[in-house]
PDB file of C-alpha atoms in Angstrom:
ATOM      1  CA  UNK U   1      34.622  72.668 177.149  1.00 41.00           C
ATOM      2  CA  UNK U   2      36.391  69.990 174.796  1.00 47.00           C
ATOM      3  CA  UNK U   3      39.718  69.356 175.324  1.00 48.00           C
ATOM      4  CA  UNK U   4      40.619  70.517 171.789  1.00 49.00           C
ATOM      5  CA  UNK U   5      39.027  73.978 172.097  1.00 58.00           C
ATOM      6  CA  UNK U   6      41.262  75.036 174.825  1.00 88.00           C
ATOM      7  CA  UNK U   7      42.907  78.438 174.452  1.00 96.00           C
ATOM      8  CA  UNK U   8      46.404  78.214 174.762  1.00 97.00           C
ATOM      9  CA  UNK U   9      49.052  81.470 174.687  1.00 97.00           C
ATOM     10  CA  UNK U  10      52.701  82.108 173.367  1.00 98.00           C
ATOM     11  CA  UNK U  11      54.840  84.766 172.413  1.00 97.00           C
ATOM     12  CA  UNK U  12      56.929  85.257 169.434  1.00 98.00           C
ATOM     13  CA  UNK U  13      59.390  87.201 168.859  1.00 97.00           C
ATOM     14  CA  UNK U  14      59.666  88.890 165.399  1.00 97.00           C
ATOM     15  CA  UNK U  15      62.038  91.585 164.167  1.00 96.00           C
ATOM     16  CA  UNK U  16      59.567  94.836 164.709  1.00 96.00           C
ATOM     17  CA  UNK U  17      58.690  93.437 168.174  1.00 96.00           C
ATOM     18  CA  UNK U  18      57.118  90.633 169.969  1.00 97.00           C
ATOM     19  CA  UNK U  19      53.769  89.228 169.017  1.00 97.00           C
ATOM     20  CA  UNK U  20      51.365  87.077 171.257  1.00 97.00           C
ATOM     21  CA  UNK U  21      49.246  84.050 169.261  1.00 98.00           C
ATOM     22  CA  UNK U  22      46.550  82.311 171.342  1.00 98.00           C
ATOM     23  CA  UNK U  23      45.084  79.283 169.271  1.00 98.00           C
ATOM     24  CA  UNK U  24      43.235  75.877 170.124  1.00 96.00           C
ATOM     25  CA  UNK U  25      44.459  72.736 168.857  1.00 95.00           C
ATOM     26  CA  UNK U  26      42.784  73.709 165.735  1.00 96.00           C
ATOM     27  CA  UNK U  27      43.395  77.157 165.005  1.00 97.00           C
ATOM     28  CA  UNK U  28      44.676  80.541 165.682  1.00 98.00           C
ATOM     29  CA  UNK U  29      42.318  82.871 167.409  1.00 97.00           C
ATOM     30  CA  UNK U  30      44.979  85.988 168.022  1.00 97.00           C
ATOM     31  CA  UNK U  31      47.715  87.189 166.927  1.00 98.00           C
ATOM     32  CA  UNK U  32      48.473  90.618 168.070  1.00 97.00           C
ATOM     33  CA  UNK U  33      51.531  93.164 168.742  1.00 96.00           C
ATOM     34  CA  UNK U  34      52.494  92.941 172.589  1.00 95.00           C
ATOM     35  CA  UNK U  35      52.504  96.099 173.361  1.00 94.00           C
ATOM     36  CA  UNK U  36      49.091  96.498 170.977  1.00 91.00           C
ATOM     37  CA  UNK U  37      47.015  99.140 173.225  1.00 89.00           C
ATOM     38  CA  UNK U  38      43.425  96.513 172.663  1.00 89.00           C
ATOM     39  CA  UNK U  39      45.025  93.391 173.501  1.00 93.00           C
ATOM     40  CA  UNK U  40      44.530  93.406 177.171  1.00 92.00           C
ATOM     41  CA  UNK U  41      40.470  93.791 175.911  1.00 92.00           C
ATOM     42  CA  UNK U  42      40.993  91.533 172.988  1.00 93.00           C
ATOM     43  CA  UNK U  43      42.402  88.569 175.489  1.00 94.00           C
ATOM     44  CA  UNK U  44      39.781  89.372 177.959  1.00 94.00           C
ATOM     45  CA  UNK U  45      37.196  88.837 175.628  1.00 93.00           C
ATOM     46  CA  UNK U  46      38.692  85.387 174.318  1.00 95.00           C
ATOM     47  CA  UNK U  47      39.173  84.358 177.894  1.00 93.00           C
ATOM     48  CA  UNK U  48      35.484  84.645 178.211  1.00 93.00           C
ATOM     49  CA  UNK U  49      34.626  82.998 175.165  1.00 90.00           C
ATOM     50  CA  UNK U  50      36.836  79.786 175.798  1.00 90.00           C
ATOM     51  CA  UNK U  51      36.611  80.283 179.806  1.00 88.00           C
ATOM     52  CA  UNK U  52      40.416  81.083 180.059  1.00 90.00           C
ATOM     53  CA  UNK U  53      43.428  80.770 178.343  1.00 94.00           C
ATOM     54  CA  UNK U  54      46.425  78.953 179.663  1.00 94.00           C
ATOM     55  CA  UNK U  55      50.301  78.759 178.835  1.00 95.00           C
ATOM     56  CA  UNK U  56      51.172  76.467 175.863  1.00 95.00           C
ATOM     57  CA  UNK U  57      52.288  76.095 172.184  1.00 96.00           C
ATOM     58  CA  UNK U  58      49.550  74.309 169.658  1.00 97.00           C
ATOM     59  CA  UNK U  59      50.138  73.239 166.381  1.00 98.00           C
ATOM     60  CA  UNK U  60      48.969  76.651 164.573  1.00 98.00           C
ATOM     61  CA  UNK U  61      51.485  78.705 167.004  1.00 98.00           C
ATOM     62  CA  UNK U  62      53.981  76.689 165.942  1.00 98.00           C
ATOM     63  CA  UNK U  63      53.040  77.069 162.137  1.00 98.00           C
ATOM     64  CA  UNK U  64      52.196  80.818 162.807  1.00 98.00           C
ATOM     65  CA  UNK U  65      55.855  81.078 164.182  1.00 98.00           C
ATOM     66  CA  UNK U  66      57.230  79.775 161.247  1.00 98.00           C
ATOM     67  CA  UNK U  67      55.363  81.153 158.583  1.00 98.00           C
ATOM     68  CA  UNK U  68      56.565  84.794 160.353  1.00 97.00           C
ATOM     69  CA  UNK U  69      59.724  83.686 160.132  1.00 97.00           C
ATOM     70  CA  UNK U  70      59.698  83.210 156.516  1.00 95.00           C
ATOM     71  CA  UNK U  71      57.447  86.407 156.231  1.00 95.00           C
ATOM     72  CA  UNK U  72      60.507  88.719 158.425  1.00 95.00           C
ATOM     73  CA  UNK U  73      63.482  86.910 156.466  1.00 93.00           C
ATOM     74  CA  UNK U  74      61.861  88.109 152.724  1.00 91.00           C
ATOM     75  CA  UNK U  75      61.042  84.864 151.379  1.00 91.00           C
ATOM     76  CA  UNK U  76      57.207  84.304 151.591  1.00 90.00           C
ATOM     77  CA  UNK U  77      54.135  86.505 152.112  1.00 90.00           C
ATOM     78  CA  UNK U  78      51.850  83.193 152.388  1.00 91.00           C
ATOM     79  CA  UNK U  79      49.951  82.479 155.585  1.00 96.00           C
ATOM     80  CA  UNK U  80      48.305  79.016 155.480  1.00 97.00           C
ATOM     81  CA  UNK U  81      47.705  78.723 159.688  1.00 98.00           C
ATOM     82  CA  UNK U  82      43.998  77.782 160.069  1.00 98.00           C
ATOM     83  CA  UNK U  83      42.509  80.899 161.624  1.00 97.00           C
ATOM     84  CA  UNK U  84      39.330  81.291 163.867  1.00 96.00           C
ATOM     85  CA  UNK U  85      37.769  84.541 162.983  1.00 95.00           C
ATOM     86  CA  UNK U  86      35.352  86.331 165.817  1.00 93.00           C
ATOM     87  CA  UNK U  87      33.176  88.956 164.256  1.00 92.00           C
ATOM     88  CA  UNK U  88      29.989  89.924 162.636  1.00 94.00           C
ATOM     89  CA  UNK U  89      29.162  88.648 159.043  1.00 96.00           C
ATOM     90  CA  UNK U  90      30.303  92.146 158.088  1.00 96.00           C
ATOM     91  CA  UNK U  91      33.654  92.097 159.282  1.00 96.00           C
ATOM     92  CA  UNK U  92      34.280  88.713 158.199  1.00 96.00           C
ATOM     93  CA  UNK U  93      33.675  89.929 154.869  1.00 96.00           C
ATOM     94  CA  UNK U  94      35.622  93.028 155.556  1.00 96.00           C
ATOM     95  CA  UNK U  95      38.290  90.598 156.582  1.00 97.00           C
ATOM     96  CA  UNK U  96      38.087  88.311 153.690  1.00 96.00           C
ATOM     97  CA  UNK U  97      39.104  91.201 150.900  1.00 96.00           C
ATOM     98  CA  UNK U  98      42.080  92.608 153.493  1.00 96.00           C
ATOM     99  CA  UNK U  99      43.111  89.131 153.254  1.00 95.00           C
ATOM    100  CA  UNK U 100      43.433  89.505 148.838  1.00 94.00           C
ATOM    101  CA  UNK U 101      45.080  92.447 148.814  1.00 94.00           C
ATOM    102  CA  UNK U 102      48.235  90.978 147.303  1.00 92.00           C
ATOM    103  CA  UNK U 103      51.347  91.690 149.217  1.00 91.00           C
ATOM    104  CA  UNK U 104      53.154  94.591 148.418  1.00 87.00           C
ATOM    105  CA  UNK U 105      50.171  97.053 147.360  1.00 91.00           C
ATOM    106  CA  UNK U 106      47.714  98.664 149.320  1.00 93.00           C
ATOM    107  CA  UNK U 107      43.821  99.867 149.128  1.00 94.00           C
ATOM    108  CA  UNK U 108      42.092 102.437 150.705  1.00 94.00           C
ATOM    109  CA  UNK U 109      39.015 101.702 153.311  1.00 94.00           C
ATOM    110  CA  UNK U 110      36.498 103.554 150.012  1.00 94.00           C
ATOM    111  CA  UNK U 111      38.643 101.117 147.956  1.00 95.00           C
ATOM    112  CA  UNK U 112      37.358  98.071 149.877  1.00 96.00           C
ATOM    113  CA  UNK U 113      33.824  99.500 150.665  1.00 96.00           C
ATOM    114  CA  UNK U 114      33.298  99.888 146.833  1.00 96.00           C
ATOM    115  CA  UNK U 115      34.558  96.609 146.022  1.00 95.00           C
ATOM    116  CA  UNK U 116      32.191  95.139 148.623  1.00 95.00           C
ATOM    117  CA  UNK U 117      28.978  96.838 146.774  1.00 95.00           C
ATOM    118  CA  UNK U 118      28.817  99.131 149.388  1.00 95.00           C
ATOM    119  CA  UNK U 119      30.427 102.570 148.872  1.00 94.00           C
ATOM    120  CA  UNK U 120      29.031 104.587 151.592  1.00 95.00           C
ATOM    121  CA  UNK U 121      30.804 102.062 154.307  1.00 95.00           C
ATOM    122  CA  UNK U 122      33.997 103.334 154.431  1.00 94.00           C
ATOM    123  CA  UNK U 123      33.662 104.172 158.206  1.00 93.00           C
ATOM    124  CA  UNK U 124      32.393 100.810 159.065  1.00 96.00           C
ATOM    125  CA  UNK U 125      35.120  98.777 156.752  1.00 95.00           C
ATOM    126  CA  UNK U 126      37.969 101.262 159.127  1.00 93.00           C
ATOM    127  CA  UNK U 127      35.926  99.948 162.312  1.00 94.00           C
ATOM    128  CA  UNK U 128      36.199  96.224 161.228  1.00 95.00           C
ATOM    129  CA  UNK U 129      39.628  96.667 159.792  1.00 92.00           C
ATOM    130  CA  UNK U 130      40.717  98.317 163.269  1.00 91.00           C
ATOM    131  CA  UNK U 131      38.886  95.255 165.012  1.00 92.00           C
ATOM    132  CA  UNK U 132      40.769  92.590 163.167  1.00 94.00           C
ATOM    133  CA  UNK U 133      42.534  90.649 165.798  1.00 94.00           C
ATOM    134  CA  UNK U 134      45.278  88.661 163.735  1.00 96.00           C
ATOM    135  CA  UNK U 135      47.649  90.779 162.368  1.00 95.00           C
ATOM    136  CA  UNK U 136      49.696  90.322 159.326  1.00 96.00           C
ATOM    137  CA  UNK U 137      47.799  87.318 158.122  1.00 97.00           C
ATOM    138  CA  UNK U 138      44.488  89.199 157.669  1.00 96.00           C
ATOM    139  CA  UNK U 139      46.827  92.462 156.551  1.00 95.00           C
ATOM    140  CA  UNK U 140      45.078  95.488 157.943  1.00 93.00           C
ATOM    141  CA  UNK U 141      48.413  97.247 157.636  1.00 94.00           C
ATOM    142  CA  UNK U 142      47.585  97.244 153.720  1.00 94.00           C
ATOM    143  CA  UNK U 143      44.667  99.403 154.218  1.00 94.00           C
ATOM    144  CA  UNK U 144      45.476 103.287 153.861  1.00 90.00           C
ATOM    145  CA  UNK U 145      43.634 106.789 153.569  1.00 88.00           C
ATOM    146  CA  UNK U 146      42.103 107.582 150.712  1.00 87.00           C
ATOM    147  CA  UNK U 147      44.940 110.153 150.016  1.00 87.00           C
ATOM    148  CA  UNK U 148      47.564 107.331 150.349  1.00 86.00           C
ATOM    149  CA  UNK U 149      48.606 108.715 153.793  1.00 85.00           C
ATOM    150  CA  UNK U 150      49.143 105.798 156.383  1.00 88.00           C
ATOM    151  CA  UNK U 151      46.224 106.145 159.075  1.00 84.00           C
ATOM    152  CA  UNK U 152      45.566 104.576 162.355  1.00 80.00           C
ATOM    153  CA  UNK U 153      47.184 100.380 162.801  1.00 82.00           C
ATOM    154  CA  UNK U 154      46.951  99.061 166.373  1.00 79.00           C
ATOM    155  CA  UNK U 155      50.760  98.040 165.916  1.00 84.00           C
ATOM    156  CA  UNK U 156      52.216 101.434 165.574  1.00 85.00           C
ATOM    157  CA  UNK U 157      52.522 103.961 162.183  1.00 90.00           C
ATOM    158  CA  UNK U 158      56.084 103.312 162.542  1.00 92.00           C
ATOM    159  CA  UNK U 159      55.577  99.213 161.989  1.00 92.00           C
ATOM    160  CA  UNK U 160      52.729  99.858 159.449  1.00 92.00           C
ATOM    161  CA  UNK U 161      55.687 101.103 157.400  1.00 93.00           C
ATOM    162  CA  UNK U 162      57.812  98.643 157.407  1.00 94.00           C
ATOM    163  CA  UNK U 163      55.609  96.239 156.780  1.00 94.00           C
ATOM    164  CA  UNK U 164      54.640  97.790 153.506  1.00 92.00           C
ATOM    165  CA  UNK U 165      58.232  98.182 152.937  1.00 91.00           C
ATOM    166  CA  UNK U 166      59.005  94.382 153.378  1.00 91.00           C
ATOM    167  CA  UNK U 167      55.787  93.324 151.758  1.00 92.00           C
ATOM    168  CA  UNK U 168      57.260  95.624 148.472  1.00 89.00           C
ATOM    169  CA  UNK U 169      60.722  94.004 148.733  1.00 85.00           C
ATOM    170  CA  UNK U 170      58.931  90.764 148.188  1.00 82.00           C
ATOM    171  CA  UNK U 171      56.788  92.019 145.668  1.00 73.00           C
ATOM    172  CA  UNK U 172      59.608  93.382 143.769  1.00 67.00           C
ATOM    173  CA  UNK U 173      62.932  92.252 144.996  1.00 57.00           C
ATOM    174  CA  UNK U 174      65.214  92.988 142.097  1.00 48.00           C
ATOM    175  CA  UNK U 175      64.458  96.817 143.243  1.00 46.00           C
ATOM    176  CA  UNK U 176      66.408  96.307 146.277  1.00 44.00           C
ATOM    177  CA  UNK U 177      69.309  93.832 144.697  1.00 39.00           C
ATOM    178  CA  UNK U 178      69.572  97.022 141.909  1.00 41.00           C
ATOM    179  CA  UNK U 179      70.788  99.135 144.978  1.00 42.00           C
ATOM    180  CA  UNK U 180      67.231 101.005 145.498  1.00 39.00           C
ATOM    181  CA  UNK U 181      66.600 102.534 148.594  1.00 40.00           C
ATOM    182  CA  UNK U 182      63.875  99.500 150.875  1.00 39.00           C
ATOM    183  CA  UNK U 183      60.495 100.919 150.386  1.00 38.00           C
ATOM    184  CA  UNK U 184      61.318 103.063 147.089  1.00 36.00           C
ATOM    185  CA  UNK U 185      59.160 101.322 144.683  1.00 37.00           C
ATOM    186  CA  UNK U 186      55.672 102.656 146.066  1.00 36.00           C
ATOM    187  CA  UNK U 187      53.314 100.774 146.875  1.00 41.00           C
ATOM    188  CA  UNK U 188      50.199 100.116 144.298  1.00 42.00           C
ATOM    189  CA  UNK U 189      46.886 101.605 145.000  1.00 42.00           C
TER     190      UNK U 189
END
């Protein structure tokens, strides 16, 4: 295996919990709640892919780290890390429209079936939203029922909704300087 395609691991700690990122040289592969119920699969099947994954901090953990930082203190939604995707065509593409849902709104998995020409694929867009490995920057957590109920996010409900609530402070932060309630201004469909 090249040098540069090594897996390498590191936590980071973020203000709903600590997050591990495993990336190459190159680009991030993972980025996952800790105590996320798939990771222990999810590493197990990178390990096999890359055959291992050691200890260390790569330039796109490092950029990852920062642009959460930004992300937690309110001042930018934007995720530039280069990111390795592992999936079928399917759930790259699945992937790729989570990834324009503009902070601060939300869609439903019909929402994102229909836009992708396929409106009876609602089950298989929840499938390849649930299998997304790198939370936040490919934002699953924007993706809700189709009666604007939160549904299942391998981080937790209870993060789901405060990540909607910091993504709508962002999108709209004069409604939190004009003494609103965070998370008051709902969240666009």
């Amino acid at each position: 295996m090249p040098r540069d395609a090594l897996l390498q691991a590191d936590w980071i700690d973020t203000p709903i919990g600590p997050m591990i990122a495993v990336a190459d040289r190159r680009s991030l592969h993972l980025l996952e709640f800790a105590d996320r119920k798939a990771l222990p699969a999810e590493l197990a099947r990178l390990r096999k892919m890359a055959g291992g994954i050691g200890l260390g901090r790569p330039a796109p953990i490092d950029q990852i780290a920062a642009e959460l930082g930004a992300f937690f203190a309110g001042t930018s939604a934007d995720f530039a890390t280069p990111l390795a995707l592992h999936g079928s065509a399917f759930t790259r593409a699945v992937w790729q429209i989570l990834r324009q849902i503009p902070p601060g709104t939300t869609r439903s998995y019909g929402d994102i079936a229909r836009q992708m020409g396929r409106p009876e694929a609602a089950r298989a867009v929840a499938r390849a939203n649930g299998a997304n490995q790198i939370a936040l920057v490919i934002p699953c957590h924007r993706v809700i029922g189709a009666d604007g109920a939160l549904t299942g996010y391998g981080g937790g409900l209870w993060r789901k909704q405060r990540l909607i609530e910091l993504e709508a402070a962002l999108a709209h932060p004069l409604s939190l300087r004009a003494g609103s309630p965070a998370g008051s201004p709902r969240p666009a469909r």
